[in-house]
Each structure stands twice: as C-alpha cells, then as structure tokens.
C-alpha cells in the first residue's frame, strides 16, 4: 500500500483545490502534468539522433521518451515480480517511473548535443548550460502549470529526475575549457562539453528536494569523482532514477539502432564486426547464443522480423536487471539501486558504442549538429545584444526582472533551449536572412 502522506509526496506549492471524483494518486497526477506540458510537446520537433523533420519515420526526442517510458514500466513490472520485498519497501510505482521516463529529456535544447554545447559556451561566464540541469529547472520553475513553481511535481518525482546531484560550478574543471576562439566557427565542440549537473541559481530548489534526507545521506549523494583531465562526475542517483536511466540507455542502444538500420546508415558487416562477434564471445546468458540469428533478423528486409529482433533484444536487457544495495546510504531511496549485471552491461555498451561510432559521429550527422550549434550561438548573441527589441513579451518581462540578479543571461538560455529545431531555424532566418520575414506563432 502506497503511503501518500510521506514527505516524498509533498509538493512545493500545496494543492489548493480538490476535484470531485479524482481518485488518481500523486504520481498519476504528475504523469498528466508532464504529458500535457508544452515542454513535453516540443520534444516532437527536437532532434534525437537524426535531424527532426528530415523524415517521418525515425525517432525524435518525443518518440524516444515514449519508448523509454514503455521500457521503464517493463523494468518496474519485472522488478516487482523478482524482488517483492524490496519493491514493497520502496513503494515502487509504475506511474512514477513512467513519469520520469517521459520527462527525462524535456530540458534538452534544439539540435541535440550541438545546441547544448553552444548554450554552454555562451553561458560559460554565467553558470553554464546542461540538458539535465535544464530539465530540473523546467519542472521546478519554468513550465507554466503554476505561476512560479513549474509543474509542481511531488518531491519523489523531482528526485527521480536528478541524474547528477551536484552543481555545474562545483563540477567544472577549468583545465577542460579551451581558450575562447576568435569566431564561433572556430569553436571545437569537444572542448566545451558541460559537466553534468544543476545550476547554482537553482540551489534553493535542490535544498527543498533534499529536506527529508539526513545530513550524511545528503553529503554522500552529492559526492563526485575528480579528474585532472575531465570535469567532475557525480557518483550516485536515487533508486527511481536508476530505473529511468537504464530505460533510457536501452532505448538509445536498441531502438535508435533500428533507425540507422532502416535508413541504411549502417551495414550488416559492420554490425557483425563491432557488435555480434564480440557479443557472441562474452558469454551473456541467452543473448550470446542468439545474437547471430538476431542479427540476420535485424538486417532483414522483412519488417516484422526486424521488429521481433528488436523486441527480443529489449526483453533480454529488461529481464536481466536486478536490485542491489549500497551500504553508504541510510534512506532506502538512495540505498537501493536498479542495476544491470556486468555481462549484460558490457553487451549493451557494444550497442551504444556502435550507434555512437557509426551513426552519431557520421559526417552527415555532425554537419547537422555543427549547423545547429552555429544557429544557437548566433541567436544567443542577438538576443543578449538587443533583448528589449528582440525578445517576445513574456520573456522580455522575465529578462527585465532578472536584471537585478544575473543580467538576464539565464532567461535568454531558457528561451532558446525551449525552442524546437524548426522554430530556432525559422527565428535565425527571420533575424539574419534578408528575404525572410519574422514568424509569429505565440512561443514566448
């Protein structure tokens, strides 16, 4: 029986109205808030791997999130069956996990990682930019479900969306940042990847989130590994977040692979060499014995055979997931973790690395990222130079209010990051191409 009186079901803004006949639990309400949000709808026109709008077949951020949600509910069901004692103690709820998977990408800007790098570069003197930190900001503050509290999700839902529980300024290693180039076109993306974390300006929201935890759990939760050559990286996440992240990884490694196969971006021989043969030697239960026949079906011209292979691969990873305990924590939401056994983890890494090498790093995809990167930097420069002239009314009002705090740069980053690929491209054309006129569609 779920305990909805728990502090983890509290919201920053208490419910002031109750609706007759509404018997939904807090996580079902949170799911509805995500589904009906503008930030979620915009995922339909944001790049996942291939540029949004280039085809009506392959995946966008929206369809990826829907697939991750389906995988997340599958993980939930099998954990409840295999680990009934732990899942009952944790009060694991399918609607909660579905909510996290649906919302996990809403902070990502237009043009994929190109847009993220561009905004991080433009914001590097003003707190940085990172997609997961922006997700936290949207759900807690920006989404206009409430006036000042974003979606006003319950505390446990917010905790499950924090993949990297520390702040960008703490995690940043200055040695990783390149000198500023003479022009935007000289900027090297690999030198401006942001550390993954939250914005310092959102610390009051994070402090509220951690209120139910004891001091030791809070400190340990925010612990991170340091490196001389990389940014700091947080080490822990909540139990719910660990399920969401596994669902995300499976959707990325398997479902995004399907797009590449159908679009003929990858060959069967390359897949055999990079994935099937090494996996066959790993000794992963069932998967190693069947990967060669699965490969034949994956690259079959028959649609239902390919879908059958995709489903079998997803199922093999979902059913391998276990619950393990971390002795470092007192609270069960931090102590327990959903984990994939090492052999399955290594197998999934082969799929993910294949997508990275043969799809994401493909020249045609990188050209799209570079183009988006340039677009975002030019938009940021224009809006920061003339915010009173160029920002829409609502955003201009937020910018004027923010002048008292940080000169309004975070507001400009919020505005651009919320754009879809197409909206950003049209805005760029309106500002910089002489034969284009301004486009007005109410986004502000």
PDB file of N, CA and C in Angstrom, residues 358-409:
ATOM      1  N   UNK A 358      29.049   4.756 -35.549  1.00  0.00           N
ATOM      2  CA  UNK A 358      28.603   4.616 -36.931  1.00  0.00           C
ATOM      3  C   UNK A 358      27.408   5.500 -37.286  1.00  0.00           C
ATOM      4  N   UNK A 359      26.786   6.133 -36.282  1.00  0.00           N
ATOM      5  CA  UNK A 359      25.642   6.999 -36.572  1.00  0.00           C
ATOM      6  C   UNK A 359      25.926   8.428 -36.109  1.00  0.00           C
ATOM      7  N   UNK A 360      26.086   8.622 -34.799  1.00  0.00           N
ATOM      8  CA  UNK A 360      26.216   9.973 -34.272  1.00  0.00           C
ATOM      9  C   UNK A 360      27.460  10.672 -34.818  1.00  0.00           C
ATOM     10  N   UNK A 361      28.570   9.931 -34.937  1.00  0.00           N
ATOM     11  CA  UNK A 361      29.802  10.554 -35.419  1.00  0.00           C
ATOM     12  C   UNK A 361      29.916  10.555 -36.934  1.00  0.00           C
ATOM     13  N   UNK A 362      28.877  10.092 -37.604  1.00  0.00           N
ATOM     14  CA  UNK A 362      28.859  10.115 -39.065  1.00  0.00           C
ATOM     15  C   UNK A 362      28.906  11.575 -39.537  1.00  0.00           C
ATOM     16  N   UNK A 363      29.653  11.838 -40.593  1.00  0.00           N
ATOM     17  CA  UNK A 363      29.868  13.212 -41.045  1.00  0.00           C
ATOM     18  C   UNK A 363      28.557  13.951 -41.287  1.00  0.00           C
ATOM     19  N   UNK A 364      27.596  13.276 -41.916  1.00  0.00           N
ATOM     20  CA  UNK A 364      26.331  13.938 -42.227  1.00  0.00           C
ATOM     21  C   UNK A 364      25.608  14.379 -40.960  1.00  0.00           C
ATOM     22  N   UNK A 365      25.665  13.560 -39.900  1.00  0.00           N
ATOM     23  CA  UNK A 365      25.024  13.908 -38.633  1.00  0.00           C
ATOM     24  C   UNK A 365      25.788  15.039 -37.951  1.00  0.00           C
ATOM     25  N   UNK A 366      27.108  14.981 -38.000  1.00  0.00           N
ATOM     26  CA  UNK A 366      27.918  16.025 -37.378  1.00  0.00           C
ATOM     27  C   UNK A 366      27.748  17.370 -38.085  1.00  0.00           C
ATOM     28  N   UNK A 367      27.521  17.346 -39.390  1.00  0.00           N
ATOM     29  CA  UNK A 367      27.256  18.598 -40.109  1.00  0.00           C
ATOM     30  C   UNK A 367      25.969  19.234 -39.591  1.00  0.00           C
ATOM     31  N   UNK A 368      24.932  18.415 -39.368  1.00  0.00           N
ATOM     32  CA  UNK A 368      23.682  18.934 -38.810  1.00  0.00           C
ATOM     33  C   UNK A 368      23.906  19.508 -37.420  1.00  0.00           C
ATOM     34  N   UNK A 369      24.689  18.815 -36.589  1.00  0.00           N
ATOM     35  CA  UNK A 369      24.987  19.316 -35.253  1.00  0.00           C
ATOM     36  C   UNK A 369      25.750  20.634 -35.312  1.00  0.00           C
ATOM     37  N   UNK A 370      26.738  20.698 -36.209  1.00  0.00           N
ATOM     38  CA  UNK A 370      27.536  21.921 -36.344  1.00  0.00           C
ATOM     39  C   UNK A 370      26.655  23.087 -36.777  1.00  0.00           C
ATOM     40  N   UNK A 371      25.790  22.828 -37.730  1.00  0.00           N
ATOM     41  CA  UNK A 371      24.885  23.877 -38.214  1.00  0.00           C
ATOM     42  C   UNK A 371      23.974  24.362 -37.092  1.00  0.00           C
ATOM     43  N   UNK A 372      23.436  23.431 -36.316  1.00  0.00           N
ATOM     44  CA  UNK A 372      22.593  23.806 -35.187  1.00  0.00           C
ATOM     45  C   UNK A 372      23.369  24.568 -34.127  1.00  0.00           C
ATOM     46  N   UNK A 373      24.586  24.152 -33.897  1.00  0.00           N
ATOM     47  CA  UNK A 373      25.464  24.822 -32.933  1.00  0.00           C
ATOM     48  C   UNK A 373      25.658  26.284 -33.316  1.00  0.00           C
ATOM     49  N   UNK A 374      25.945  26.529 -34.595  1.00  0.00           N
ATOM     50  CA  UNK A 374      26.136  27.904 -35.069  1.00  0.00           C
ATOM     51  C   UNK A 374      24.847  28.711 -34.933  1.00  0.00           C
ATOM     52  N   UNK A 375      23.732  28.084 -35.259  1.00  0.00           N
ATOM     53  CA  UNK A 375      22.441  28.766 -35.175  1.00  0.00           C
ATOM     54  C   UNK A 375      22.164  29.233 -33.755  1.00  0.00           C
ATOM     55  N   UNK A 376      22.385  28.349 -32.782  1.00  0.00           N
ATOM     56  CA  UNK A 376      22.094  28.678 -31.391  1.00  0.00           C
ATOM     57  C   UNK A 376      23.007  29.793 -30.890  1.00  0.00           C
ATOM     58  N   UNK A 377      24.282  29.747 -31.221  1.00  0.00           N
ATOM     59  CA  UNK A 377      25.196  30.802 -30.759  1.00  0.00           C
ATOM     60  C   UNK A 377      24.831  32.152 -31.359  1.00  0.00           C
ATOM     61  N   UNK A 378      24.453  32.166 -32.633  1.00  0.00           N
ATOM     62  CA  UNK A 378      24.067  33.432 -33.272  1.00  0.00           C
ATOM     63  C   UNK A 378      22.791  33.988 -32.644  1.00  0.00           C
ATOM     64  N   UNK A 379      21.827  33.102 -32.350  1.00  0.00           N
ATOM     65  CA  UNK A 379      20.598  33.562 -31.700  1.00  0.00           C
ATOM     66  C   UNK A 379      20.904  34.151 -30.326  1.00  0.00           C
ATOM     67  N   UNK A 380      21.745  33.470 -29.572  1.00  0.00           N
ATOM     68  CA  UNK A 380      22.072  33.946 -28.225  1.00  0.00           C
ATOM     69  C   UNK A 380      22.741  35.321 -28.293  1.00  0.00           C
ATOM     70  N   UNK A 381      23.655  35.471 -29.228  1.00  0.00           N
ATOM     71  CA  UNK A 381      24.353  36.754 -29.357  1.00  0.00           C
ATOM     72  C   UNK A 381      23.372  37.871 -29.689  1.00  0.00           C
ATOM     73  N   UNK A 382      22.439  37.601 -30.596  1.00  0.00           N
ATOM     74  CA  UNK A 382      21.470  38.626 -30.991  1.00  0.00           C
ATOM     75  C   UNK A 382      20.556  38.998 -29.826  1.00  0.00           C
ATOM     76  N   UNK A 383      20.008  37.993 -29.136  1.00  0.00           N
ATOM     77  CA  UNK A 383      19.080  38.279 -28.040  1.00  0.00           C
ATOM     78  C   UNK A 383      19.778  38.969 -26.872  1.00  0.00           C
ATOM     79  N   UNK A 384      21.020  38.593 -26.585  1.00  0.00           N
ATOM     80  CA  UNK A 384      21.736  39.228 -25.465  1.00  0.00           C
ATOM     81  C   UNK A 384      22.183  40.641 -25.816  1.00  0.00           C
ATOM     82  N   UNK A 385      22.365  40.917 -27.103  1.00  0.00           N
ATOM     83  CA  UNK A 385      22.751  42.270 -27.526  1.00  0.00           C
ATOM     84  C   UNK A 385      21.562  43.221 -27.502  1.00  0.00           C
ATOM     85  N   UNK A 386      20.389  42.740 -27.917  1.00  0.00           N
ATOM     86  CA  UNK A 386      19.207  43.600 -28.022  1.00  0.00           C
ATOM     87  C   UNK A 386      17.978  42.927 -27.409  1.00  0.00           C
ATOM     88  N   UNK A 387      18.009  42.578 -26.126  1.00  0.00           N
ATOM     89  CA  UNK A 387      16.873  41.864 -25.531  1.00  0.00           C
ATOM     90  C   UNK A 387      15.582  42.673 -25.532  1.00  0.00           C
ATOM     91  N   UNK A 388      15.673  43.967 -25.321  1.00  0.00           N
ATOM     92  CA  UNK A 388      14.459  44.787 -25.283  1.00  0.00           C
ATOM     93  C   UNK A 388      13.772  44.823 -26.642  1.00  0.00           C
ATOM     94  N   UNK A 389      14.533  44.711 -27.716  1.00  0.00           N
ATOM     95  CA  UNK A 389      13.971  44.757 -29.070  1.00  0.00           C
ATOM     96  C   UNK A 389      13.493  43.403 -29.555  1.00  0.00           C
ATOM     97  N   UNK A 390      14.227  42.343 -29.224  1.00  0.00           N
ATOM     98  CA  UNK A 390      14.048  41.068 -29.915  1.00  0.00           C
ATOM     99  C   UNK A 390      13.314  39.987 -29.124  1.00  0.00           C
ATOM    100  N   UNK A 391      13.296  40.079 -27.808  1.00  0.00           N
ATOM    101  CA  UNK A 391      12.627  39.031 -27.031  1.00  0.00           C
ATOM    102  C   UNK A 391      11.117  39.231 -27.063  1.00  0.00           C
ATOM    103  N   UNK A 392      10.334  38.149 -27.084  1.00  0.00           N
ATOM    104  CA  UNK A 392       8.874  38.278 -27.017  1.00  0.00           C
ATOM    105  C   UNK A 392       8.446  38.813 -25.650  1.00  0.00           C
ATOM    106  N   UNK A 393       7.206  39.245 -25.549  1.00  0.00           N
ATOM    107  CA  UNK A 393       6.747  39.998 -24.380  1.00  0.00           C
ATOM    108  C   UNK A 393       6.994  39.285 -23.055  1.00  0.00           C
ATOM    109  N   UNK A 394       6.533  38.045 -22.927  1.00  0.00           N
ATOM    110  CA  UNK A 394       6.661  37.338 -21.649  1.00  0.00           C
ATOM    111  C   UNK A 394       8.119  37.123 -21.274  1.00  0.00           C
ATOM    112  N   UNK A 395       8.933  36.739 -22.259  1.00  0.00           N
ATOM    113  CA  UNK A 395      10.345  36.516 -21.994  1.00  0.00           C
ATOM    114  C   UNK A 395      11.050  37.821 -21.658  1.00  0.00           C
ATOM    115  N   UNK A 396      10.664  38.894 -22.329  1.00  0.00           N
ATOM    116  CA  UNK A 396      11.255  40.193 -22.024  1.00  0.00           C
ATOM    117  C   UNK A 396      10.942  40.602 -20.584  1.00  0.00           C
ATOM    118  N   UNK A 397       9.731  40.328 -20.136  1.00  0.00           N
ATOM    119  CA  UNK A 397       9.363  40.665 -18.749  1.00  0.00           C
ATOM    120  C   UNK A 397      10.221  39.859 -17.762  1.00  0.00           C
ATOM    121  N   UNK A 398      10.452  38.585 -18.038  1.00  0.00           N
ATOM    122  CA  UNK A 398      11.317  37.777 -17.177  1.00  0.00           C
ATOM    123  C   UNK A 398      12.745  38.299 -17.221  1.00  0.00           C
ATOM    124  N   UNK A 399      13.203  38.695 -18.409  1.00  0.00           N
ATOM    125  CA  UNK A 399      14.555  39.241 -18.548  1.00  0.00           C
ATOM    126  C   UNK A 399      14.714  40.525 -17.737  1.00  0.00           C
ATOM    127  N   UNK A 400      13.720  41.385 -17.798  1.00  0.00           N
ATOM    128  CA  UNK A 400      13.790  42.644 -17.050  1.00  0.00           C
ATOM    129  C   UNK A 400      13.846  42.386 -15.546  1.00  0.00           C
ATOM    130  N   UNK A 401      13.077  41.424 -15.081  1.00  0.00           N
ATOM    131  CA  UNK A 401      13.092  41.077 -13.656  1.00  0.00           C
ATOM    132  C   UNK A 401      14.446  40.484 -13.252  1.00  0.00           C
ATOM    133  N   UNK A 402      15.020  39.674 -14.152  1.00  0.00           N
ATOM    134  CA  UNK A 402      16.295  39.008 -13.850  1.00  0.00           C
ATOM    135  C   UNK A 402      17.470  39.962 -13.876  1.00  0.00           C
ATOM    136  N   UNK A 403      17.303  41.147 -14.439  1.00  0.00           N
ATOM    137  CA  UNK A 403      18.396  42.117 -14.481  1.00  0.00           C
ATOM    138  C   UNK A 403      18.961  42.410 -13.092  1.00  0.00           C
ATOM    139  N   UNK A 404      18.105  42.289 -12.090  1.00  0.00           N
ATOM    140  CA  UNK A 404      18.532  42.582 -10.734  1.00  0.00           C
ATOM    141  C   UNK A 404      19.459  41.494 -10.176  1.00  0.00           C
ATOM    142  N   UNK A 405      19.497  40.326 -10.853  1.00  0.00           N
ATOM    143  CA  UNK A 405      20.239  39.188 -10.315  1.00  0.00           C
ATOM    144  C   UNK A 405      21.454  38.830 -11.171  1.00  0.00           C
ATOM    145  N   UNK A 406      21.236  38.537 -12.448  1.00  0.00           N
ATOM    146  CA  UNK A 406      22.338  37.986 -13.268  1.00  0.00           C
ATOM    147  C   UNK A 406      22.381  38.563 -14.681  1.00  0.00           C
ATOM    148  N   UNK A 407      21.857  39.751 -14.880  1.00  0.00           N
ATOM    149  CA  UNK A 407      21.851  40.388 -16.204  1.00  0.00           C
ATOM    150  C   UNK A 407      20.990  39.673 -17.232  1.00  0.00           C
ATOM    151  N   UNK A 408      20.201  38.702 -16.791  1.00  0.00           N
ATOM    152  CA  UNK A 408      19.210  38.094 -17.672  1.00  0.00           C
ATOM    153  C   UNK A 408      19.711  37.020 -18.617  1.00  0.00           C
ATOM    154  N   UNK A 409      20.985  36.629 -18.521  1.00  0.00           N
ATOM    155  CA  UNK A 409      21.505  35.632 -19.459  1.00  0.00           C
ATOM    156  C   UNK A 409      20.812  34.273 -19.294  1.00  0.00           C
TER     157      UNK A 409
END
